[in-house]
Amino acid sequence: MEKIYMENNQNNKKQSTFQQVFKSQLSKKLSVMMVLVSFFSFLLIGVTNVSYAAVTPIPPDEGLGDSFTTQAPTGTGIIGQNSGAGFPVFMYSTTEGIPIFCLERDIDYRGGVTMTKKEKITDQGLLYVMAHTFPHYKFKDANGEVFPDEVQTWITQVAIWQYLYETGAANNGTGSGNVADIESIKTVSSIYWQDSELTTCRVDGCAAGASSQATFYDTYIADIIANAKQSNVTTNGTISMSLANQEMSITEDEKYYQTSLVTITKSDPDNFVDGSLEVSIKSAPDGTILVDENGQEIKDYSNLEKFYVRIPVESVTEENKVVQLYATGTVRGYDGYYYRADGAQTVSTVFTNDVPTDTGLEIPINYTPEVPDTSMSIAQSVYFIGLVVLLCGVGIIYANTKPKKQQQ
C-alpha cells in the first residue's frame, strides 16, 4: 500500500507541474502569438494571389477527354490597353478548372455547355502556337519575373486569334459590332484587370514603377506567329536519316560493297523517348548487313544512330541495285482536338502525348572502282610527238646516208 501511494503521489506531482505550465502566462502568450501568425499568413495568401482561380494542370496523354462542361467566365475581363477602347479577354476553363482557349472569335463563348471531342487538330501552326504559350510555357517580364496568370492568358488567347485570323480560319474576322478589331492588339502596351488592387502589368513588370511602352505583341507574340506560319513547322520532334556522300567502296576481301556513313538525327533530342529508336532494312539484296566503324556486324538495330551498310557483291543484280532503310521513334509532343457544341464557340487546349515519328533513306548501289589516272598532260603529249618525229627524222637521214657510202 505504501508503494502504491508513493507512485500515485509522484504522478500527481508530474501532472500538477504540467498543469502549472499550461496555465502560466507564457502559455497564454504563445497561444495569442500562434493565432496572430495564422491570421497574418491567411491575409498574406489572400493579397498575393491575384489570379481568378488556381489553374488545374492539363492531364497528359488524355487532355480534355471525350467531353467536358464549360465554366462561365467571371469578372470584367482582362483588358489589353491601347489608344482605343482596349482589347478584352476572359479566362475560360472547364468546370474542373482546366484552361481552354477559343478558336472562333466571331462566335460567343457559352458557359455551362457540354463540349464534345470532334476531329483532331491537324493544323501544325495552331498546335505550335498553343504548345508555346500558357500553360505549357510561362511568359516572363523584362526583369525575369513570371507574369500572373491573367497576363499569360491574354497573351495566349490573343496569339491564337491572331494566327487564325492571318491564316484565314473561319469565324475569325477583324471584328464587328461590339467585337474589338484584332489589329488593335498590336498597340497594347499595358494589361490590367479588376481585382483588389486593379493590377496593371507592362512588359517591364507589374510593379507600381513599371512604365515601358513596348508592346506585348512585338515582345511576345509576333515571333510565335511567324514561326507557326513556316511551311515545315511542327510541335513534335522528328528524325531524319542522311548519307555522308554517294561514294561506295569495296571491302578488302572484295565480297562487299560498303556505303559511306549513315547518320540518324533527332530534331528535338530532349523530348525524344529513350529507347524508342529502331532501324530496319526495308529492302536490299540478300545478305545486306549493317556494320559499325570497325567493320563489325551490328546485330541489335535499336538506338542506332551511326552505321555503314554492306551489300554482298554476288547478290547485286540490275533488278535490286538499291537499299531502302527505315527508322521509327517516339517523341513527347503535343496533341489536340476541336471541341464543339451547337451555338457555342469551338474551344480546345493541347496536351502532351507520345507521338510516333519515322523516316526513310534510299541508297542506290552504283559502285565504280577508282582507276588510276593514266592520261597524259598536253606537255607530255607534245614531248612524245616531238620525240617520235625526231626519231623518224633520224631514221630517214640514216637511210639516205648509208647507200651513198656504199657507192663510194
GROMACS .gro file of C-alpha atoms in nm:
model
  408
    1MET     CA    1   0.000   0.000   0.000
    2GLU     CA    2   0.280   0.239   0.084
    3LYS     CA    3   0.450   0.171  -0.255
    4ILE     CA    4   0.128   0.233  -0.448
    5TYR     CA    5   0.069   0.559  -0.259
    6MET     CA    6   0.421   0.681  -0.337
    7GLU     CA    7   0.376   0.614  -0.716
    8ASN     CA    8   0.039   0.793  -0.723
    9ASN     CA    9   0.190   1.086  -0.537
   10GLN     CA   10   0.471   1.112  -0.794
   11ASN     CA   11   0.218   1.106  -1.082
   12ASN     CA   12   0.018   1.382  -0.917
   13LYS     CA   13   0.330   1.593  -0.888
   14LYS     CA   14   0.406   1.543  -1.259
   15GLN     CA   15   0.051   1.635  -1.360
   16SER     CA   16   0.046   1.938  -1.140
   17THR     CA   17   0.373   2.060  -1.287
   18PHE     CA   18   0.236   2.027  -1.645
   19GLN     CA   19  -0.086   2.196  -1.546
   20GLN     CA   20   0.108   2.484  -1.396
   21VAL     CA   21   0.299   2.537  -1.722
   22PHE     CA   22  -0.021   2.512  -1.927
   23LYS     CA   23  -0.196   2.767  -1.709
   24SER     CA   24   0.101   3.003  -1.693
   25GLN     CA   25   0.117   3.346  -1.863
   26LEU     CA   26   0.380   3.212  -2.104
   27SER     CA   27   0.134   2.958  -2.242
   28LYS     CA   28  -0.130   3.224  -2.293
   29LYS     CA   29   0.120   3.448  -2.474
   30LEU     CA   30   0.226   3.163  -2.702
   31SER     CA   31  -0.136   3.088  -2.789
   32VAL     CA   32  -0.200   3.450  -2.878
   33MET     CA   33   0.112   3.459  -3.099
   34MET     CA   34   0.005   3.144  -3.286
   35VAL     CA   35  -0.336   3.295  -3.359
   36LEU     CA   36  -0.178   3.617  -3.489
   37VAL     CA   37   0.071   3.429  -3.711
   38SER     CA   38  -0.208   3.220  -3.861
   39PHE     CA   39  -0.420   3.531  -3.923
   40PHE     CA   40  -0.144   3.726  -4.098
   41SER     CA   41  -0.045   3.420  -4.303
   42PHE     CA   42  -0.402   3.397  -4.428
   43LEU     CA   43  -0.402   3.767  -4.517
   44LEU     CA   44  -0.071   3.734  -4.700
   45ILE     CA   45  -0.203   3.447  -4.913
   46GLY     CA   46  -0.514   3.645  -4.997
   47VAL     CA   47  -0.320   3.955  -5.102
   48THR     CA   48  -0.054   3.783  -5.313
   49ASN     CA   49  -0.294   3.557  -5.504
   50VAL     CA   50  -0.425   3.788  -5.776
   51SER     CA   51  -0.536   3.514  -6.019
   52TYR     CA   52  -0.901   3.443  -6.086
   53ALA     CA   53  -0.853   3.083  -5.975
   54ALA     CA   54  -0.579   2.828  -5.950
   55VAL     CA   55  -0.509   2.670  -6.288
   56THR     CA   56  -0.561   2.295  -6.298
   57PRO     CA   57  -0.286   2.108  -6.486
   58ILE     CA   58  -0.386   1.951  -6.816
   59PRO     CA   59  -0.382   1.569  -6.785
   60PRO     CA   60  -0.106   1.427  -7.008
   61ASP     CA   61  -0.197   1.156  -7.262
   62GLU     CA   62  -0.563   1.247  -7.218
   63GLY     CA   63  -0.619   1.622  -7.241
   64LEU     CA   64  -0.981   1.726  -7.206
   65GLY     CA   65  -1.122   1.376  -7.252
   66ASP     CA   66  -1.423   1.292  -7.466
   67SER     CA   67  -1.632   1.579  -7.331
   68PHE     CA   68  -1.644   1.846  -7.060
   69THR     CA   69  -1.864   2.128  -6.935
   70THR     CA   70  -1.759   2.490  -6.978
   71GLN     CA   71  -1.730   2.721  -6.681
   72ALA     CA   72  -1.899   3.060  -6.713
   73PRO     CA   73  -1.637   3.340  -6.712
   74THR     CA   74  -1.626   3.574  -6.412
   75GLY     CA   75  -1.505   3.928  -6.361
   76THR     CA   76  -1.483   4.215  -6.606
   77GLY     CA   77  -1.219   4.054  -6.824
   78ILE     CA   78  -0.851   4.116  -6.880
   79ILE     CA   79  -0.803   4.434  -7.081
   80GLY     CA   80  -0.518   4.494  -7.321
   81GLN     CA   81  -0.495   4.873  -7.315
   82ASN     CA   82  -0.404   5.086  -7.615
   83SER     CA   83  -0.502   5.424  -7.753
   84GLY     CA   84  -0.853   5.295  -7.821
   85ALA     CA   85  -1.110   5.123  -7.602
   86GLY     CA   86  -0.888   4.825  -7.528
   87PHE     CA   87  -0.896   4.457  -7.618
   88PRO     CA   88  -1.071   4.234  -7.358
   89VAL     CA   89  -1.001   3.865  -7.295
   90PHE     CA   90  -1.161   3.635  -7.037
   91MET     CA   91  -1.011   3.338  -6.858
   92TYR     CA   92  -1.206   3.042  -6.994
   93SER     CA   93  -1.195   2.697  -6.834
   94THR     CA   94  -1.379   2.373  -6.779
   95THR     CA   95  -1.579   2.326  -6.461
   96GLU     CA   96  -1.276   2.136  -6.329
   97GLY     CA   97  -1.053   2.441  -6.373
   98ILE     CA   98  -0.858   2.324  -6.680
   99PRO     CA   99  -0.783   2.626  -6.903
  100ILE     CA  100  -0.937   2.625  -7.252
  101PHE     CA  101  -0.900   2.871  -7.538
  102CYS     CA  102  -1.143   2.993  -7.802
  103LEU     CA  103  -1.089   2.918  -8.169
  104GLU     CA  104  -1.380   3.113  -8.326
  105ARG     CA  105  -1.365   3.473  -8.212
  106ASP     CA  106  -1.675   3.580  -8.406
  107ILE     CA  107  -1.895   3.333  -8.212
  108ASP     CA  108  -1.989   3.386  -7.848
  109TYR     CA  109  -1.843   3.166  -7.575
  110ARG     CA  110  -2.109   2.991  -7.364
  111GLY     CA  111  -2.073   2.870  -7.008
  112GLY     CA  112  -2.248   2.561  -6.874
  113VAL     CA  113  -2.239   2.386  -7.211
  114THR     CA  114  -2.120   2.032  -7.273
  115MET     CA  115  -1.846   2.037  -7.537
  116THR     CA  116  -1.776   1.715  -7.727
  117LYS     CA  117  -1.449   1.599  -7.880
  118LYS     CA  118  -1.460   1.615  -8.259
  119GLU     CA  119  -1.181   1.594  -8.517
  120LYS     CA  120  -0.813   1.602  -8.433
  121ILE     CA  121  -0.624   1.929  -8.485
  122THR     CA  122  -0.401   1.879  -8.788
  123ASP     CA  123  -0.308   2.246  -8.827
  124GLN     CA  124   0.053   2.225  -8.710
  125GLY     CA  125   0.074   2.603  -8.689
  126LEU     CA  126  -0.217   2.618  -8.444
  127LEU     CA  127  -0.067   2.336  -8.239
  128TYR     CA  128   0.264   2.523  -8.239
  129VAL     CA  129   0.104   2.843  -8.105
  130MET     CA  130  -0.080   2.657  -7.830
  131ALA     CA  131   0.222   2.446  -7.736
  132HIS     CA  132   0.445   2.753  -7.700
  133THR     CA  133   0.208   2.955  -7.484
  134PHE     CA  134   0.034   2.926  -7.146
  135PRO     CA  135   0.002   2.692  -6.960
  136HIS     CA  136   0.280   2.495  -7.134
  137TYR     CA  137   0.509   2.799  -7.144
  138LYS     CA  138   0.524   3.079  -6.886
  139PHE     CA  139   0.599   3.428  -7.017
  140LYS     CA  140   0.832   3.649  -6.813
  141ASP     CA  141   0.867   4.025  -6.788
  142ALA     CA  142   1.182   4.221  -6.874
  143ASN     CA  143   1.311   4.159  -6.521
  144GLY     CA  144   1.279   3.780  -6.546
  145GLU     CA  145   0.968   3.757  -6.326
  146VAL     CA  146   0.686   3.527  -6.435
  147PHE     CA  147   0.371   3.719  -6.529
  148PRO     CA  148   0.046   3.648  -6.339
  149ASP     CA  149  -0.195   3.400  -6.500
  150GLU     CA  150  -0.410   3.687  -6.627
  151VAL     CA  151  -0.128   3.822  -6.844
  152GLN     CA  152  -0.036   3.469  -6.955
  153THR     CA  153  -0.397   3.410  -7.062
  154TRP     CA  154  -0.425   3.739  -7.251
  155ILE     CA  155  -0.105   3.677  -7.450
  156THR     CA  156  -0.206   3.319  -7.530
  157GLN     CA  157  -0.563   3.385  -7.640
  158VAL     CA  158  -0.462   3.685  -7.850
  159ALA     CA  159  -0.181   3.486  -8.017
  160ILE     CA  160  -0.427   3.210  -8.109
  161TRP     CA  161  -0.681   3.454  -8.256
  162GLN     CA  162  -0.412   3.644  -8.447
  163TYR     CA  163  -0.273   3.326  -8.602
  164LEU     CA  164  -0.620   3.204  -8.702
  165TYR     CA  165  -0.701   3.547  -8.849
  166GLU     CA  166  -0.378   3.562  -9.052
  167THR     CA  167  -0.428   3.209  -9.188
  168GLY     CA  168  -0.788   3.276  -9.290
  169ALA     CA  169  -0.960   3.038  -9.047
  170ALA     CA  170  -1.340   3.055  -9.042
  171ASN     CA  171  -1.517   3.282  -8.792
  172ASN     CA  172  -1.205   3.484  -8.711
  173GLY     CA  173  -1.261   3.820  -8.878
  174THR     CA  174  -1.118   4.157  -8.789
  175GLY     CA  175  -1.412   4.232  -8.560
  176SER     CA  176  -1.753   4.392  -8.596
  177GLY     CA  177  -2.016   4.545  -8.371
  178ASN     CA  178  -1.901   4.509  -8.010
  179VAL     CA  179  -1.606   4.292  -8.105
  180ALA     CA  180  -1.276   4.483  -8.098
  181ASP     CA  181  -1.067   4.493  -8.414
  182ILE     CA  182  -0.800   4.222  -8.391
  183GLU     CA  183  -0.542   4.465  -8.532
  184SER     CA  184  -0.568   4.672  -8.213
  185ILE     CA  185  -0.374   4.408  -8.019
  186LYS     CA  186  -0.054   4.522  -8.191
  187THR     CA  187  -0.050   4.850  -7.996
  188VAL     CA  188  -0.125   4.711  -7.648
  189SER     CA  189   0.141   4.828  -7.402
  190SER     CA  190  -0.036   4.752  -7.072
  191ILE     CA  191  -0.271   4.483  -6.942
  192TYR     CA  192  -0.499   4.531  -6.644
  193TRP     CA  193  -0.787   4.354  -6.472
  194GLN     CA  194  -1.026   4.420  -6.187
  195ASP     CA  195  -0.901   4.282  -5.859
  196SER     CA  196  -0.847   4.421  -5.512
  197GLU     CA  197  -0.570   4.646  -5.643
  198LEU     CA  198  -0.673   4.694  -6.009
  199THR     CA  199  -0.343   4.536  -6.114
  200THR     CA  200  -0.173   4.674  -6.423
  201CYS     CA  201   0.116   4.499  -6.598
  202ARG     CA  202   0.358   4.616  -6.863
  203VAL     CA  203   0.641   4.444  -7.046
  204ASP     CA  204   0.882   4.555  -6.771
  205GLY     CA  205   0.665   4.410  -6.494
  206CYS     CA  206   0.357   4.456  -6.278
  207ALA     CA  207   0.513   4.675  -6.010
  208ALA     CA  208   0.398   5.030  -5.947
  209GLY     CA  209   0.704   5.169  -6.124
  210ALA     CA  210   0.657   4.970  -6.447
  211SER     CA  211   0.620   5.218  -6.732
  212SER     CA  212   0.755   5.056  -7.051
  213GLN     CA  213   0.576   5.147  -7.372
  214ALA     CA  214   0.695   4.832  -7.552
  215THR     CA  215   0.401   4.637  -7.691
  216PHE     CA  216   0.312   4.284  -7.581
  217TYR     CA  217   0.261   4.187  -7.946
  218ASP     CA  218   0.612   4.280  -8.057
  219THR     CA  219   0.773   4.136  -7.744
  220TYR     CA  220   0.591   3.803  -7.704
  221ILE     CA  221   0.351   3.727  -7.990
  222ALA     CA  222   0.500   3.825  -8.328
  223ASP     CA  223   0.779   3.565  -8.330
  224ILE     CA  224   0.545   3.282  -8.225
  225ILE     CA  225   0.308   3.355  -8.513
  226ALA     CA  226   0.594   3.393  -8.762
  227ASN     CA  227   0.732   3.053  -8.660
  228ALA     CA  228   0.387   2.895  -8.667
  229LYS     CA  229   0.335   3.005  -9.028
  230GLN     CA  230   0.651   2.834  -9.154
  231SER     CA  231   0.576   2.559  -9.405
  232ASN     CA  232   0.766   2.290  -9.214
  233VAL     CA  233   0.652   2.382  -8.863
  234THR     CA  234   0.571   2.105  -8.618
  235THR     CA  235   0.518   2.084  -8.245
  236ASN     CA  236   0.663   1.736  -8.239
  237GLY     CA  237   1.021   1.629  -8.284
  238THR     CA  238   1.126   1.448  -8.599
  239ILE     CA  239   1.405   1.215  -8.705
  240SER     CA  240   1.595   1.221  -9.033
  241MET     CA  241   1.840   0.980  -9.197
  242SER     CA  242   2.125   1.100  -9.416
  243LEU     CA  243   2.419   0.960  -9.611
  244ALA     CA  244   2.760   1.129  -9.585
  245ASN     CA  245   2.807   1.100  -9.964
  246GLN     CA  246   2.713   0.879 -10.258
  247GLU     CA  247   3.054   0.713 -10.284
  248MET     CA  248   3.087   0.337 -10.233
  249SER     CA  249   3.393   0.132 -10.157
  250ILE     CA  250   3.466  -0.239 -10.167
  251THR     CA  251   3.596  -0.439  -9.873
  252GLU     CA  252   3.947  -0.581  -9.877
  253ASP     CA  253   3.819  -0.933  -9.941
  254GLU     CA  254   3.616  -0.791 -10.233
  255LYS     CA  255   3.299  -0.959 -10.103
  256TYR     CA  256   3.100  -0.649 -10.001
  257TYR     CA  257   3.022  -0.303 -10.128
  258GLN     CA  258   3.017  -0.052  -9.838
  259THR     CA  259   2.833   0.280  -9.822
  260SER     CA  260   2.956   0.599  -9.661
  261LEU     CA  261   2.842   0.678  -9.306
  262VAL     CA  262   2.466   0.678  -9.242
  263THR     CA  263   2.353   0.914  -8.962
  264ILE     CA  264   2.017   0.946  -8.787
  265THR     CA  265   1.947   1.293  -8.645
  266LYS     CA  266   1.684   1.392  -8.386
  267SER     CA  267   1.539   1.741  -8.423
  268ASP     CA  268   1.441   1.758  -8.055
  269PRO     CA  269   1.663   1.518  -7.855
  270ASP     CA  270   1.533   1.638  -7.516
  271ASN     CA  271   1.177   1.528  -7.599
  272PHE     CA  272   1.275   1.204  -7.768
  273VAL     CA  273   1.156   0.897  -7.576
  274ASP     CA  274   1.462   0.699  -7.467
  275GLY     CA  275   1.495   0.358  -7.624
  276SER     CA  276   1.227   0.414  -7.889
  277LEU     CA  277   1.459   0.445  -8.193
  278GLU     CA  278   1.453   0.141  -8.418
  279VAL     CA  279   1.626   0.094  -8.758
  280SER     CA  280   1.534  -0.168  -9.015
  281ILE     CA  281   1.635  -0.274  -9.368
  282LYS     CA  282   1.317  -0.239  -9.568
  283SER     CA  283   1.454  -0.364  -9.900
  284ALA     CA  284   1.802  -0.471 -10.015
  285PRO     CA  285   1.993  -0.751 -10.191
  286ASP     CA  286   2.013  -1.075  -9.994
  287GLY     CA  287   2.275  -1.077  -9.721
  288THR     CA  288   2.289  -0.698  -9.672
  289ILE     CA  289   2.405  -0.607  -9.320
  290LEU     CA  290   2.482  -0.302  -9.108
  291VAL     CA  291   2.828  -0.257  -8.960
  292ASP     CA  292   2.994  -0.018  -8.716
  293GLU     CA  293   3.301   0.197  -8.776
  294ASN     CA  294   3.526  -0.102  -8.706
  295GLY     CA  295   3.353  -0.316  -8.967
  296GLN     CA  296   3.182  -0.534  -8.707
  297GLU     CA  297   2.833  -0.652  -8.794
  298ILE     CA  298   2.557  -0.489  -8.588
  299LYS     CA  299   2.303  -0.737  -8.453
  300ASP     CA  300   2.080  -0.502  -8.248
  301TYR     CA  301   1.922  -0.226  -8.458
  302SER     CA  302   1.767  -0.036  -8.165
  303ASN     CA  303   1.905   0.306  -8.057
  304LEU     CA  304   2.129   0.300  -8.364
  305GLU     CA  305   2.237   0.647  -8.481
  306LYS     CA  306   2.555   0.588  -8.689
  307PHE     CA  307   2.638   0.291  -8.911
  308TYR     CA  308   2.751   0.169  -9.255
  309VAL     CA  309   2.566  -0.058  -9.498
  310ARG     CA  310   2.741  -0.359  -9.654
  311ILE     CA  311   2.595  -0.529  -9.962
  312PRO     CA  312   2.722  -0.868 -10.089
  313VAL     CA  313   2.875  -0.821 -10.436
  314GLU     CA  314   2.735  -1.151 -10.564
  315SER     CA  315   2.378  -1.054 -10.461
  316VAL     CA  316   2.361  -0.734 -10.665
  317THR     CA  317   2.166  -0.753 -10.991
  318GLU     CA  318   2.017  -0.498 -11.228
  319GLU     CA  319   1.677  -0.550 -11.060
  320ASN     CA  320   1.785  -0.488 -10.697
  321LYS     CA  321   2.051  -0.216 -10.719
  322VAL     CA  322   1.904  -0.014 -10.431
  323VAL     CA  323   1.892  -0.030 -10.050
  324GLN     CA  324   1.592   0.108  -9.861
  325LEU     CA  325   1.635   0.184  -9.491
  326TYR     CA  326   1.360   0.274  -9.244
  327ALA     CA  327   1.367   0.416  -8.891
  328THR     CA  328   1.095   0.479  -8.633
  329GLY     CA  329   1.088   0.655  -8.297
  330THR     CA  330   0.865   0.826  -8.044
  331VAL     CA  331   0.874   1.186  -7.926
  332ARG     CA  332   0.700   1.354  -7.636
  333GLY     CA  333   0.500   1.605  -7.837
  334TYR     CA  334   0.162   1.777  -7.840
  335ASP     CA  335  -0.185   1.673  -7.949
  336GLY     CA  336  -0.518   1.849  -7.952
  337TYR     CA  337  -0.880   1.817  -8.062
  338TYR     CA  338  -1.158   2.056  -8.158
  339TYR     CA  339  -1.444   2.059  -7.905
  340ARG     CA  340  -1.779   2.176  -8.037
  341ALA     CA  341  -2.139   2.229  -7.930
  342ASP     CA  342  -2.438   2.378  -8.111
  343GLY     CA  343  -2.448   2.757  -8.079
  344ALA     CA  344  -2.117   2.775  -7.893
  345GLN     CA  345  -1.768   2.879  -7.991
  346THR     CA  346  -1.526   2.595  -8.071
  347VAL     CA  347  -1.264   2.560  -7.797
  348SER     CA  348  -0.958   2.348  -7.732
  349THR     CA  349  -0.634   2.306  -7.545
  350VAL     CA  350  -0.332   2.095  -7.631
  351PHE     CA  351  -0.181   1.825  -7.415
  352THR     CA  352   0.148   1.636  -7.409
  353ASN     CA  353   0.142   1.296  -7.570
  354ASP     CA  354   0.374   1.031  -7.714
  355VAL     CA  355   0.374   1.085  -8.091
  356PRO     CA  356   0.530   0.833  -8.335
  357THR     CA  357   0.770   0.961  -8.600
  358ASP     CA  358   0.953   0.788  -8.883
  359THR     CA  359   1.195   0.845  -9.170
  360GLY     CA  360   1.349   0.656  -9.459
  361LEU     CA  361   1.652   0.658  -9.688
  362GLU     CA  362   1.708   0.512 -10.034
  363ILE     CA  363   2.066   0.430 -10.136
  364PRO     CA  364   2.143   0.341 -10.500
  365ILE     CA  365   2.416   0.079 -10.549
  366ASN     CA  366   2.642   0.247 -10.802
  367TYR     CA  367   2.987   0.105 -10.742
  368THR     CA  368   3.259   0.248 -10.965
  369PRO     CA  369   3.610   0.136 -10.869
  370GLU     CA  370   3.875   0.401 -10.852
  371VAL     CA  371   4.104   0.372 -11.154
  372PRO     CA  372   4.449   0.538 -11.151
  373ASP     CA  373   4.469   0.842 -11.379
  374THR     CA  374   4.686   0.733 -11.675
  375SER     CA  375   4.603   1.018 -11.908
  376MET     CA  376   4.897   1.233 -12.023
  377SER     CA  377   4.908   1.606 -11.993
  378ILE     CA  378   4.932   1.832 -12.300
  379ALA     CA  379   5.302   1.897 -12.237
  380GLN     CA  380   5.369   1.524 -12.216
  381SER     CA  381   5.179   1.464 -12.538
  382VAL     CA  382   5.375   1.735 -12.724
  383TYR     CA  383   5.701   1.591 -12.593
  384PHE     CA  384   5.605   1.240 -12.701
  385ILE     CA  385   5.505   1.352 -13.053
  386GLY     CA  386   5.824   1.555 -13.085
  387LEU     CA  387   6.027   1.253 -12.983
  388VAL     CA  388   5.855   1.037 -13.245
  389VAL     CA  389   5.915   1.299 -13.515
  390LEU     CA  390   6.278   1.329 -13.414
  391LEU     CA  391   6.334   0.955 -13.431
  392CYS     CA  392   6.162   0.938 -13.768
  393GLY     CA  393   6.387   1.216 -13.897
  394VAL     CA  394   6.697   1.043 -13.772
  395GLY     CA  395   6.583   0.722 -13.939
  396ILE     CA  396   6.527   0.894 -14.273
  397ILE     CA  397   6.867   1.065 -14.264
  398TYR     CA  398   7.035   0.737 -14.178
  399ALA     CA  399   6.857   0.558 -14.458
  400ASN     CA  400   6.963   0.818 -14.716
  401THR     CA  401   7.325   0.838 -14.599
  402LYS     CA  402   7.405   0.464 -14.595
  403PRO     CA  403   7.364   0.397 -14.971
  404LYS     CA  404   7.593   0.686 -15.062
  405LYS     CA  405   7.872   0.541 -14.853
  406GLN     CA  406   7.831   0.207 -15.025
  407GLN     CA  407   7.858   0.370 -15.370
  408GLN     CA  408   8.184   0.536 -15.279
   0.00000   0.00000   0.00000
